[in-house]
XYZ file of C-alpha atoms in Angstrom:
691
model
C 34.166 12.613 3.310
C 31.208 10.934 1.540
C 31.089 7.164 1.628
C 30.025 4.846 -1.199
C 26.370 5.982 -1.029
C 27.027 9.404 -2.545
C 26.159 8.261 -6.075
C 22.821 6.660 -5.167
C 19.368 8.078 -5.968
C 17.473 6.807 -2.901
C 16.818 9.682 -0.461
C 17.268 7.212 2.397
C 20.705 6.139 1.200
C 21.692 9.725 0.512
C 20.757 10.618 4.099
C 23.594 8.300 5.160
C 26.116 9.388 2.534
C 27.834 11.728 4.992
C 28.045 9.249 7.881
C 31.543 8.328 9.064
C 30.476 4.706 8.512
C 32.015 3.272 5.339
C 28.628 2.359 3.912
C 28.317 0.474 0.629
C 25.118 0.024 -1.374
C 24.130 -3.600 -1.923
C 26.109 -4.918 -4.861
C 29.057 -6.916 -6.095
C 31.682 -4.472 -4.782
C 30.663 -4.909 -1.147
C 29.912 -8.623 -1.410
C 33.222 -9.416 -3.084
C 35.084 -7.318 -0.526
C 33.540 -9.323 2.314
C 34.681 -12.569 0.720
C 38.136 -11.221 -0.105
C 38.735 -9.905 3.423
C 36.786 -12.748 5.098
C 34.765 -10.226 7.085
C 31.162 -10.476 8.256
C 28.653 -8.142 6.652
C 26.656 -5.669 8.708
C 23.454 -5.121 6.739
C 21.295 -2.184 7.841
C 17.861 -1.868 6.225
C 15.444 1.031 6.687
C 13.543 3.722 4.831
C 13.465 7.492 4.720
C 10.272 8.083 6.722
C 11.278 5.689 9.522
C 11.527 7.581 12.833
C 13.678 5.013 14.656
C 15.963 4.780 11.641
C 16.727 8.470 12.150
C 17.221 7.913 15.861
C 19.737 5.113 15.327
C 21.564 7.192 12.753
C 21.948 10.107 15.176
C 22.953 7.891 18.077
C 25.254 5.412 16.333
C 25.960 5.947 12.638
C 26.987 9.582 13.151
C 29.130 8.681 16.175
C 32.839 8.517 15.297
C 33.664 5.781 17.824
C 30.796 3.538 16.737
C 31.626 4.118 13.073
C 35.261 3.189 13.708
C 34.185 -0.119 15.236
C 31.856 -0.828 12.313
C 34.536 -0.004 9.746
C 37.212 -2.080 11.474
C 35.107 -5.177 12.071
C 32.585 -5.363 9.223
C 31.770 -4.642 5.624
C 28.834 -2.273 6.063
C 25.907 -2.288 3.614
C 22.947 0.083 3.732
C 19.698 -0.830 1.929
C 16.508 1.136 1.281
C 13.798 -1.452 1.904
C 11.454 0.370 -0.461
C 13.864 0.031 -3.373
C 14.807 -3.554 -2.510
C 11.800 -5.343 -1.019
C 13.434 -8.642 -1.991
C 16.355 -8.124 0.375
C 14.042 -6.779 3.048
C 11.793 -9.854 2.840
C 14.682 -12.317 2.860
C 16.427 -10.872 5.875
C 13.303 -9.844 7.770
C 12.202 -13.477 7.784
C 15.546 -14.357 9.370
C 15.278 -11.661 12.057
C 11.743 -12.756 12.883
C 12.875 -16.384 13.135
C 15.767 -15.419 15.422
C 13.992 -12.908 17.672
C 10.250 -13.471 17.284
C 9.668 -9.945 16.008
C 10.779 -7.563 13.295
C 10.806 -3.923 12.331
C 12.993 -1.099 11.149
C 15.743 -0.176 11.344
C 16.695 -3.793 10.749
C 20.239 -4.799 11.652
C 21.414 -8.168 10.316
C 24.853 -9.771 10.427
C 25.732 -11.997 7.486
C 28.497 -14.384 6.570
C 30.596 -13.302 3.567
C 28.302 -15.569 1.503
C 25.278 -13.502 2.552
C 23.667 -15.938 5.005
C 22.288 -14.312 8.183
C 23.516 -15.574 11.547
C 22.424 -12.843 13.992
C 20.051 -9.895 13.837
C 17.696 -7.472 15.475
C 16.092 -4.111 14.913
C 16.978 -0.943 16.802
C 19.963 -1.086 19.159
C 20.550 1.832 21.563
C 23.906 3.537 22.161
C 23.975 2.406 25.816
C 22.926 -0.765 27.582
C 19.264 -0.796 28.582
C 17.291 -3.439 30.477
C 16.854 -6.336 28.069
C 18.580 -4.498 25.221
C 22.377 -4.422 24.766
C 24.138 -1.365 23.391
C 24.989 -1.326 19.711
C 28.744 -1.243 20.438
C 28.383 -4.305 22.681
C 26.544 -6.113 19.887
C 29.233 -5.167 17.362
C 32.055 -6.505 19.526
C 30.177 -9.687 20.454
C 29.261 -10.529 16.878
C 32.770 -9.844 15.595
C 34.228 -11.963 18.414
C 31.876 -14.845 17.579
C 32.816 -14.665 13.901
C 36.546 -14.689 14.696
C 36.658 -17.105 17.648
C 33.576 -19.312 17.344
C 33.197 -19.671 13.610
C 31.538 -23.074 13.846
C 28.686 -21.556 15.927
C 28.234 -18.838 13.325
C 28.178 -21.364 10.497
C 25.682 -23.516 12.399
C 23.338 -20.540 12.820
C 23.747 -19.642 9.142
C 23.003 -23.239 8.110
C 19.771 -23.166 10.092
C 18.718 -20.076 8.139
C 19.668 -21.765 4.861
C 17.389 -24.690 5.757
C 14.565 -22.275 6.545
C 14.975 -20.640 3.145
C 15.057 -23.997 1.378
C 11.598 -24.844 2.723
C 10.141 -21.751 1.045
C 11.028 -23.155 -2.353
C 8.711 -26.178 -2.016
C 6.082 -26.679 -4.699
C 2.640 -25.295 -3.969
C -0.138 -27.836 -3.471
C -3.841 -27.291 -2.812
C -4.434 -26.740 0.906
C -8.188 -26.933 0.587
C -11.065 -26.050 -1.680
C -12.278 -22.543 -2.354
C -15.874 -22.586 -1.139
C -18.421 -20.132 0.235
C -17.943 -21.782 3.626
C -14.242 -20.915 3.580
C -15.098 -17.251 3.117
C -17.643 -17.464 5.938
C -14.901 -18.797 8.209
C -12.625 -15.931 7.217
C -15.390 -13.443 8.000
C -15.937 -15.011 11.426
C -12.206 -14.762 12.201
C -12.119 -11.107 11.237
C -15.166 -10.214 13.308
C -13.591 -11.748 16.414
C -10.826 -9.123 16.374
C -13.018 -6.102 15.700
C -12.855 -3.121 18.070
C -16.518 -2.194 18.402
C -15.726 0.974 20.346
C -13.050 2.606 18.204
C -13.284 0.729 14.922
C -10.479 -1.211 13.345
C -8.861 -4.293 14.798
C -6.891 -4.955 17.949
C -5.295 -2.434 20.256
C -2.218 -0.240 20.161
C -0.422 0.255 17.890
C -3.325 0.287 15.458
C -3.008 0.043 11.678
C -5.805 0.738 9.192
C -5.880 -2.849 7.817
C -7.568 -1.448 4.730
C -7.519 -4.702 2.783
C -9.444 -6.508 5.531
C -12.009 -3.692 5.512
C -12.270 -4.060 1.733
C -13.100 -7.752 2.162
C -15.790 -6.873 4.708
C -17.316 -4.414 2.243
C -17.357 -7.096 -0.442
C -18.910 -9.556 2.017
C -21.682 -7.102 2.872
C -22.444 -6.496 -0.797
C -22.817 -10.165 -1.542
C -24.661 -11.270 1.591
C -26.475 -8.149 2.762
C -24.942 -8.600 6.242
C -25.396 -5.086 7.646
C -22.865 -5.458 10.517
C -20.153 -5.964 7.901
C -20.949 -2.608 6.289
C -21.218 -1.047 9.733
C -17.701 -2.184 10.643
C -16.233 -0.687 7.477
C -18.084 2.604 7.787
C -17.361 2.970 11.502
C -13.661 2.194 11.022
C -13.206 4.520 8.050
C -14.891 7.465 9.757
C -13.183 6.783 13.095
C -9.837 7.038 11.318
C -10.969 10.079 9.328
C -12.029 11.885 12.509
C -8.923 10.823 14.421
C -5.442 12.249 14.569
C -4.275 9.585 12.138
C -5.967 11.694 9.442
C -4.447 15.067 8.545
C -7.409 17.348 9.232
C -5.863 20.266 7.349
C -3.938 18.789 4.438
C -5.768 15.537 3.808
C -4.271 12.077 3.704
C -3.685 9.465 6.380
C -0.638 8.907 8.553
C 0.864 5.424 8.731
C -0.730 4.188 11.961
C -1.849 5.231 15.444
C 0.274 4.499 18.491
C -2.895 4.303 20.608
C -6.069 2.280 20.197
C -8.381 5.232 19.514
C -6.714 6.639 16.378
C -5.693 9.856 18.184
C -1.882 9.869 18.203
C -0.364 8.924 14.855
C 3.075 7.848 13.881
C 3.277 10.927 11.717
C 4.847 9.568 8.531
C 2.599 9.583 5.460
C 3.056 6.783 2.940
C 1.763 6.752 -0.634
C 0.645 3.133 -0.456
C -1.533 3.607 2.653
C -3.329 6.481 1.019
C -3.754 4.578 -2.240
C -5.488 1.701 -0.462
C -7.599 4.014 1.717
C -8.637 6.267 -1.182
C -9.813 3.295 -3.215
C -11.708 1.922 -0.217
C -13.245 5.372 0.299
C -14.475 5.558 -3.288
C -16.125 2.138 -2.977
C -17.547 2.904 0.468
C -19.113 6.053 -0.960
C -20.746 3.954 -3.674
C -22.155 1.730 -0.940
C -23.348 4.497 1.402
C -23.510 7.782 -0.561
C -22.209 9.412 2.621
C -20.905 12.922 1.779
C -18.379 12.771 4.633
C -16.784 9.687 3.109
C -16.620 11.464 -0.229
C -15.024 14.514 1.393
C -12.308 12.479 3.104
C -11.573 10.501 -0.052
C -11.361 13.590 -2.228
C -9.164 15.412 0.285
C -6.792 12.447 0.272
C -6.495 12.465 -3.517
C -6.115 16.235 -3.544
C -3.239 15.894 -1.055
C -1.562 13.528 -3.514
C -2.117 15.942 -6.394
C -0.877 18.941 -4.406
C 2.048 17.569 -2.393
C 3.012 14.194 -3.829
C 2.992 14.556 -7.623
C 6.123 15.239 -9.650
C 6.225 17.497 -12.721
C 6.455 14.313 -14.837
C 3.241 12.947 -13.331
C 4.794 10.378 -11.012
C 3.784 10.046 -7.377
C 6.360 10.494 -4.618
C 6.766 7.851 -1.933
C 6.433 9.407 1.515
C 6.562 12.330 3.898
C 8.739 11.947 6.968
C 7.358 11.766 10.499
C 9.977 14.204 11.768
C 10.758 17.851 11.160
C 13.440 19.845 12.933
C 14.411 16.615 14.669
C 11.028 16.171 16.374
C 8.367 13.674 15.487
C 5.092 15.335 14.476
C 6.234 18.912 15.102
C 4.878 20.087 11.735
C 1.320 18.940 12.580
C 0.904 20.139 16.197
C -0.860 23.270 17.479
C -1.181 25.261 20.667
C -4.481 26.887 21.521
C -3.302 30.489 21.301
C -2.191 29.999 17.688
C -5.779 29.282 16.676
C -7.062 32.173 18.751
C -4.653 34.558 17.019
C -5.256 33.296 13.496
C -9.015 32.700 13.545
C -10.476 35.490 15.643
C -14.195 35.016 16.336
C -14.206 31.597 14.648
C -11.592 30.241 17.067
C -13.959 28.913 19.793
C -16.040 27.028 17.231
C -13.024 25.570 15.479
C -11.426 24.592 18.781
C -14.615 22.807 19.795
C -14.746 20.957 16.467
C -11.094 19.831 16.527
C -10.820 19.226 20.254
C -8.240 21.947 20.876
C -7.577 22.844 24.516
C -5.025 24.909 26.419
C -3.479 21.785 27.963
C -3.387 19.907 24.655
C -3.668 16.191 23.992
C -0.072 15.360 23.059
C 2.937 16.585 25.018
C 1.251 19.925 25.792
C 0.180 20.526 22.194
C -2.845 19.564 20.132
C -3.272 16.946 17.469
C -6.288 18.101 15.485
C -9.067 15.514 15.563
C -12.865 15.426 15.700
C -13.720 14.076 19.166
C -17.503 14.370 18.851
C -20.178 14.574 16.212
C -20.341 18.094 14.691
C -23.920 18.412 15.893
C -22.791 17.786 19.494
C -19.922 20.274 19.220
C -22.302 22.842 17.725
C -24.822 22.322 20.514
C -22.169 22.830 23.166
C -21.051 26.011 21.400
C -24.641 27.248 21.106
C -24.679 27.455 17.278
C -26.170 25.470 14.440
C -24.263 22.648 12.828
C -24.125 24.645 9.592
C -22.554 27.594 11.398
C -19.934 25.319 12.912
C -19.129 23.710 9.562
C -18.825 27.106 7.877
C -16.374 28.234 10.563
C -14.292 25.100 10.044
C -14.349 25.605 6.272
C -13.064 29.157 6.713
C -10.406 28.025 9.160
C -8.940 25.144 7.204
C -7.161 27.181 4.464
C -5.957 29.731 7.028
C -4.394 27.076 9.239
C -2.999 25.180 6.265
C -1.325 28.342 4.972
C 0.151 29.053 8.408
C 1.381 25.476 8.733
C 3.014 25.746 5.315
C 5.367 28.423 6.689
C 6.850 25.877 9.105
C 9.797 23.605 8.317
C 8.248 20.788 6.287
C 8.942 17.113 6.935
C 11.388 15.671 4.439
C 9.790 14.145 1.361
C 11.034 10.907 -0.126
C 10.721 11.889 -3.762
C 11.631 8.625 -5.411
C 8.780 7.119 -7.414
C 8.166 3.396 -7.011
C 6.372 1.436 -9.710
C 4.111 -0.655 -7.486
C 3.063 2.214 -5.201
C 2.346 4.375 -8.243
C 0.274 1.567 -9.715
C -1.787 1.300 -6.518
C -2.426 5.042 -6.428
C -3.168 5.163 -10.159
C -5.851 2.528 -9.686
C -7.364 4.416 -6.749
C -7.503 7.722 -8.619
C -8.911 6.122 -11.770
C -11.648 4.467 -9.692
C -12.376 7.752 -7.919
C -12.543 9.574 -11.254
C -15.290 7.173 -12.351
C -17.171 7.200 -9.045
C -17.116 10.971 -8.502
C -17.203 12.044 -12.155
C -14.051 14.137 -11.674
C -12.294 15.185 -14.874
C -9.319 16.493 -12.898
C -8.836 13.042 -11.388
C -9.088 11.535 -14.864
C -6.341 13.883 -16.071
C -4.185 13.089 -13.016
C -4.577 9.358 -13.599
C -3.786 9.586 -17.310
C -0.645 11.663 -16.636
C 0.529 9.071 -14.146
C -0.203 6.206 -16.504
C 1.813 7.836 -19.274
C 4.631 8.531 -16.813
C 4.769 4.888 -15.806
C 4.735 3.513 -19.332
C 7.325 5.949 -20.657
C 9.668 5.946 -17.657
C 9.400 2.740 -15.641
C 8.162 0.304 -18.293
C 10.953 -0.225 -20.803
C 11.059 -2.940 -23.436
C 8.177 -4.783 -21.820
C 10.012 -4.910 -18.482
C 9.274 -2.864 -15.380
C 11.885 -1.005 -13.362
C 11.338 -0.439 -9.652
C 12.368 3.141 -8.900
C 12.744 6.539 -10.581
C 14.347 9.716 -9.273
C 16.291 12.623 -10.759
C 15.903 11.345 -14.311
C 17.214 7.863 -13.481
C 15.150 4.683 -13.505
C 16.844 1.785 -11.746
C 16.490 -1.590 -10.052
C 14.842 -4.613 -11.584
C 11.092 -4.578 -11.050
C 9.476 -7.122 -8.753
C 6.251 -9.074 -9.130
C 4.329 -6.405 -7.209
C 5.599 -3.738 -9.630
C 4.450 -5.567 -12.750
C 1.074 -6.522 -11.279
C 0.254 -3.154 -9.663
C 1.169 -1.183 -12.781
C -0.877 -3.588 -14.916
C -3.892 -3.218 -12.609
C -3.470 0.550 -12.831
C -3.502 0.296 -16.628
C -6.598 -1.892 -16.438
C -8.321 0.752 -14.290
C -7.450 3.359 -16.926
C -9.016 1.140 -19.581
C -12.214 0.915 -17.500
C -12.152 4.694 -17.117
C -11.484 5.617 -20.754
C -12.162 2.463 -22.813
C -8.984 3.340 -24.698
C -7.716 -0.026 -25.934
C -4.066 0.957 -25.468
C -4.408 0.593 -21.692
C -5.877 -2.875 -21.922
C -3.117 -3.937 -24.301
C -0.524 -2.608 -21.874
C -2.091 -4.569 -19.018
C -2.126 -7.728 -21.126
C 1.511 -7.168 -22.099
C 2.570 -6.962 -18.447
C 0.527 -10.065 -17.602
C 2.426 -11.907 -20.332
C 5.688 -10.641 -18.838
C 4.632 -11.910 -15.398
C 3.948 -15.352 -16.837
C 7.345 -15.323 -18.565
C 9.562 -13.959 -15.801
C 7.858 -14.752 -12.482
C 5.788 -17.911 -12.911
C 7.538 -21.165 -12.081
C 6.012 -24.443 -13.251
C 7.821 -26.540 -10.652
C 6.607 -24.274 -7.859
C 3.179 -23.871 -9.378
C 3.187 -20.211 -8.429
C 4.902 -16.845 -8.595
C 8.250 -15.796 -7.253
C 8.737 -12.168 -6.237
C 11.862 -11.732 -8.362
C 12.188 -12.443 -12.092
C 14.128 -15.495 -13.197
C 16.995 -13.341 -14.494
C 17.360 -11.496 -11.167
C 20.663 -11.509 -9.318
C 21.317 -14.692 -7.331
C 20.541 -14.206 -3.636
C 20.638 -16.673 -0.748
C 17.066 -17.570 -1.665
C 14.496 -16.524 -4.235
C 11.833 -14.692 -2.218
C 8.172 -15.587 -2.414
C 5.816 -13.673 -0.131
C 2.160 -14.706 -0.202
C 0.746 -12.787 2.763
C -0.595 -9.260 2.453
C 1.260 -6.920 4.762
C 1.428 -3.118 4.467
C 0.814 -3.557 0.743
C -0.782 -6.452 -1.119
C 1.650 -9.228 -1.940
C 2.808 -9.509 -5.515
C 1.124 -12.917 -5.628
C -2.244 -11.437 -4.572
C -1.995 -8.650 -7.128
C -0.970 -11.046 -9.906
C -3.822 -13.441 -9.111
C -6.268 -10.515 -9.221
C -4.846 -9.331 -12.538
C -4.949 -12.795 -14.098
C -8.550 -13.426 -13.033
C -9.735 -10.072 -14.337
C -7.959 -10.428 -17.658
C -9.299 -13.975 -17.999
C -12.828 -12.571 -17.697
C -12.128 -9.921 -20.321
C -10.237 -12.017 -22.828
C -11.393 -15.577 -22.179
C -7.793 -16.698 -21.551
C -8.176 -20.026 -19.693
C -4.468 -20.263 -18.876
C -4.569 -17.054 -16.850
C -7.545 -18.338 -14.882
C -5.883 -21.711 -14.266
C -2.741 -20.125 -12.822
C -4.697 -17.774 -10.574
C -6.892 -20.592 -9.279
C -3.895 -22.816 -8.527
C -2.359 -20.065 -6.410
C -5.632 -19.396 -4.582
C -6.226 -23.068 -3.834
C -2.708 -23.402 -2.431
C -3.616 -20.949 0.333
C -7.264 -21.907 0.804
C -6.962 -23.020 4.427
C -4.630 -20.198 5.490
C -7.155 -17.736 4.021
C -9.726 -18.934 6.525
C -7.424 -19.521 9.483
C -5.277 -16.370 9.186
C -7.700 -13.991 7.529
C -5.996 -10.805 8.725
C -2.820 -11.837 6.875
C -4.644 -12.294 3.562
C -6.930 -9.270 3.300
C -6.330 -8.599 -0.393
C -6.188 -12.279 -1.344
C -9.577 -12.801 0.303
C -11.074 -10.267 -2.098
C -9.576 -12.167 -5.027
C -10.917 -15.436 -3.605
C -14.372 -13.864 -3.293
C -14.351 -13.151 -7.027
C -13.024 -16.634 -7.790
C -15.728 -18.368 -5.734
C -18.748 -16.319 -6.809
C -17.593 -15.055 -10.180
C -17.243 -11.583 -11.578
C -20.065 -9.279 -12.558
C -19.271 -8.587 -16.205
C -20.550 -5.405 -17.772
C -20.191 -4.466 -21.425
C -21.064 -0.925 -22.522
C -21.390 -0.769 -26.292
C -21.742 2.415 -28.300
C -20.170 5.779 -28.869
C -18.496 6.834 -25.568
C -19.172 10.485 -26.461
C -22.930 10.021 -26.817
C -25.338 11.191 -24.127
C -26.901 7.744 -23.800
C -23.545 6.063 -23.302
C -22.484 8.580 -20.662
C -25.773 8.147 -18.808
C -25.179 4.385 -18.629
C -21.592 4.945 -17.501
C -22.737 7.322 -14.725
C -25.324 4.820 -13.551
C -22.711 2.081 -13.422
C -20.382 4.325 -11.418
C -23.111 4.960 -8.844
C -23.257 1.276 -7.806
C -20.772 -0.647 -5.706
C -20.016 -3.803 -7.693
C -16.960 -5.323 -6.003
C -16.111 -8.006 -8.588
C -16.799 -5.737 -11.555
C -15.087 -6.528 -14.843
C -15.848 -3.796 -17.329
C -15.397 -3.489 -21.085
C -16.668 -0.827 -23.401
C -16.458 1.214 -26.523
C -17.737 1.017 -30.063
C -18.633 -2.432 -31.468
C -15.487 -2.241 -33.587
C -13.396 -2.318 -30.391
C -14.340 -5.913 -29.570
C -11.355 -7.702 -31.141
C -9.678 -9.907 -28.553
C -12.178 -8.935 -25.822
C -14.459 -11.883 -25.151
C -16.812 -9.767 -23.061
C -17.577 -7.542 -26.077
C -17.870 -10.342 -28.614
C -21.289 -10.402 -30.309
C -22.509 -7.515 -28.162
C -24.266 -5.033 -30.416
C -26.209 -1.819 -29.967
C -29.988 -1.929 -29.670
C -31.828 0.304 -32.131
C -28.675 2.323 -32.634
C -28.561 3.343 -28.954
C -25.773 2.811 -26.457
C -26.440 -0.540 -24.799
C -25.366 -2.211 -21.550
C -24.991 -5.962 -20.984
C -24.825 -7.272 -17.392
C -23.479 -10.801 -17.351
C -21.966 -13.608 -15.315
C -19.729 -16.093 -17.107
C -20.898 -14.396 -20.315
C -24.565 -15.302 -19.610
C -26.295 -11.941 -19.808
C -29.495 -10.334 -18.714
C -31.604 -8.574 -21.307
C -29.569 -5.782 -22.948
C -30.698 -2.340 -21.763
C -30.429 1.204 -23.049
C -32.005 2.990 -20.066
C -29.864 3.923 -17.053
C -32.566 3.045 -14.507
C -32.904 -0.454 -15.909
C -29.128 -0.906 -15.815
C -29.189 0.035 -12.144
C -31.825 -2.579 -11.399
C -29.868 -5.275 -13.219
C -26.681 -4.396 -11.349
C -28.483 -4.786 -8.029
C -29.752 -8.202 -9.150
C -26.296 -9.217 -10.308
C -24.410 -8.399 -7.121
C -26.854 -10.470 -5.089
C -26.688 -13.456 -7.418
C -24.238 -16.212 -6.507
C -24.362 -18.107 -9.792
C -25.254 -17.424 -13.427
C -28.401 -19.478 -13.005
C -29.767 -16.929 -10.568
C -30.083 -14.323 -13.308
C -32.734 -14.039 -15.994
C -30.923 -14.193 -19.326
C -31.654 -13.574 -22.971
């Protein structure tokens, strides 16, 4: 008998629709029932690609005895954290405060008013050292609620006080200065793993936003170790098991410190951030391997993660046939059978052995430089690479006959916006028309399906768009639209970005706070109004909004947008330096705020050969704080960067500027390249020769 989740669209919730647990989705029905029956709420939060969520479901939520206890003692609510990041943030902060750690599945017990009083993550079916069984927890919590209500209310009151502190007005914590960014760089370097790349030990996450800041830092200062850390880390991941050597795209994280053994889920947002970093790192290095990895990642999205409407799906599960990673693993004799004479070379390249490297099987990875593997095999590097190129489609086709991991096919606004931006950037950098088409299809999908009446909805699946959009949704979609404007110079995309920025100011900005909330002011009333400022797996909504506001201020001259962004940045100035790893994306925004954007105006007919030559030259250079405007002179209305910028002698013309003070206008691509190199090294407008 299906429970109350049967009518939902979230694949995660639908996975639980057949549980014997009387699950409710979050909403008034469940909340009012808890108050009416004076029962505590058991809130379970997870997501479809979460391995331990599946484990707890099999062990507890599918167990009739456990379900009976849950149904008798609690009102049970199941939430997809990806659809409701507001609820996830609110209750994760409580679990972390109570236990010192967090994760998913998250299990939180609430009063009928929604205040948390006890929580944890995964609970096993039987008692384990240091970890009580789930049934023991259920009985203990229910007993406390019934017999020791004052203790429960005391714990809930402590959480209410914690939430109240998050509503305090933002005040400057310091001054944004070059020295602050130097301190952040020093903090980041201290945690760098010089042997394997990345930061820290196991488990090891890509920390893409921190790497992006290091790349920006190198570009501004010329500090070669900063570039070396980014390049080493990116390629170490790309050659490790965390990267899908056959299908492209990165897994979520590695459970070891050397990037070999991944947690096999694949998330859209990770790949969006890594693809954009890859495009920029290619601009900085012109390394063909970095281009290959970046293009393979985008091609994975196009092939496996794009809906017929042009939206991007959310995730691929870690598990298939009940086993984590089974889809991706190989035994040596499979390669020998499939590849014939190429097998020894391919096995040498991907580190395949009879004994395997993971539970008797092989995770494909590149354990040594191709030249070393070729030397050991007694062939040239070209011969080895050709063998691998022949093998990849054969192995991919064979793998495709296996049972695929489940795909979470809901489409989330913010994750789509992040991927849209990455693909639009890659289309410019690599000159790929197919990427341009993919990006434009996604942009149209977003603005016809998830942007309605100037408001953004969070999630789309099976023809239904639902859930109020959050700050991250508005800002990420707007930044995606802005990237499409920079790719096409079609004014409609800029206007759409400006429209969403106006909506952010209307619905998310709070004058008393002096900052952004994550939920709009007409959102449902929760126990607190969430406001996350740190960058976690994805950039915070606040970081994205500050980036958007600064960029649009450069384009349009809107001083109010700049003022709001600067107030937010100054409120976290000291934390940026002291906790740099928690503010990777915000540090990039601060870099632009401190040193200013490099403004480039391309004026002329976008279809002309001269214009396209200038555009290609611009795309060849890594300019991290680039703000770009372009098109015919008639397109300048409302765009301060294009105002009074004309063509020279009827030819397409480029203007490289800082704070609208420009170098000599140029019509030759080589001269534009020289000016860009001057501009990225300059730290103030006065450092540039101007007209």
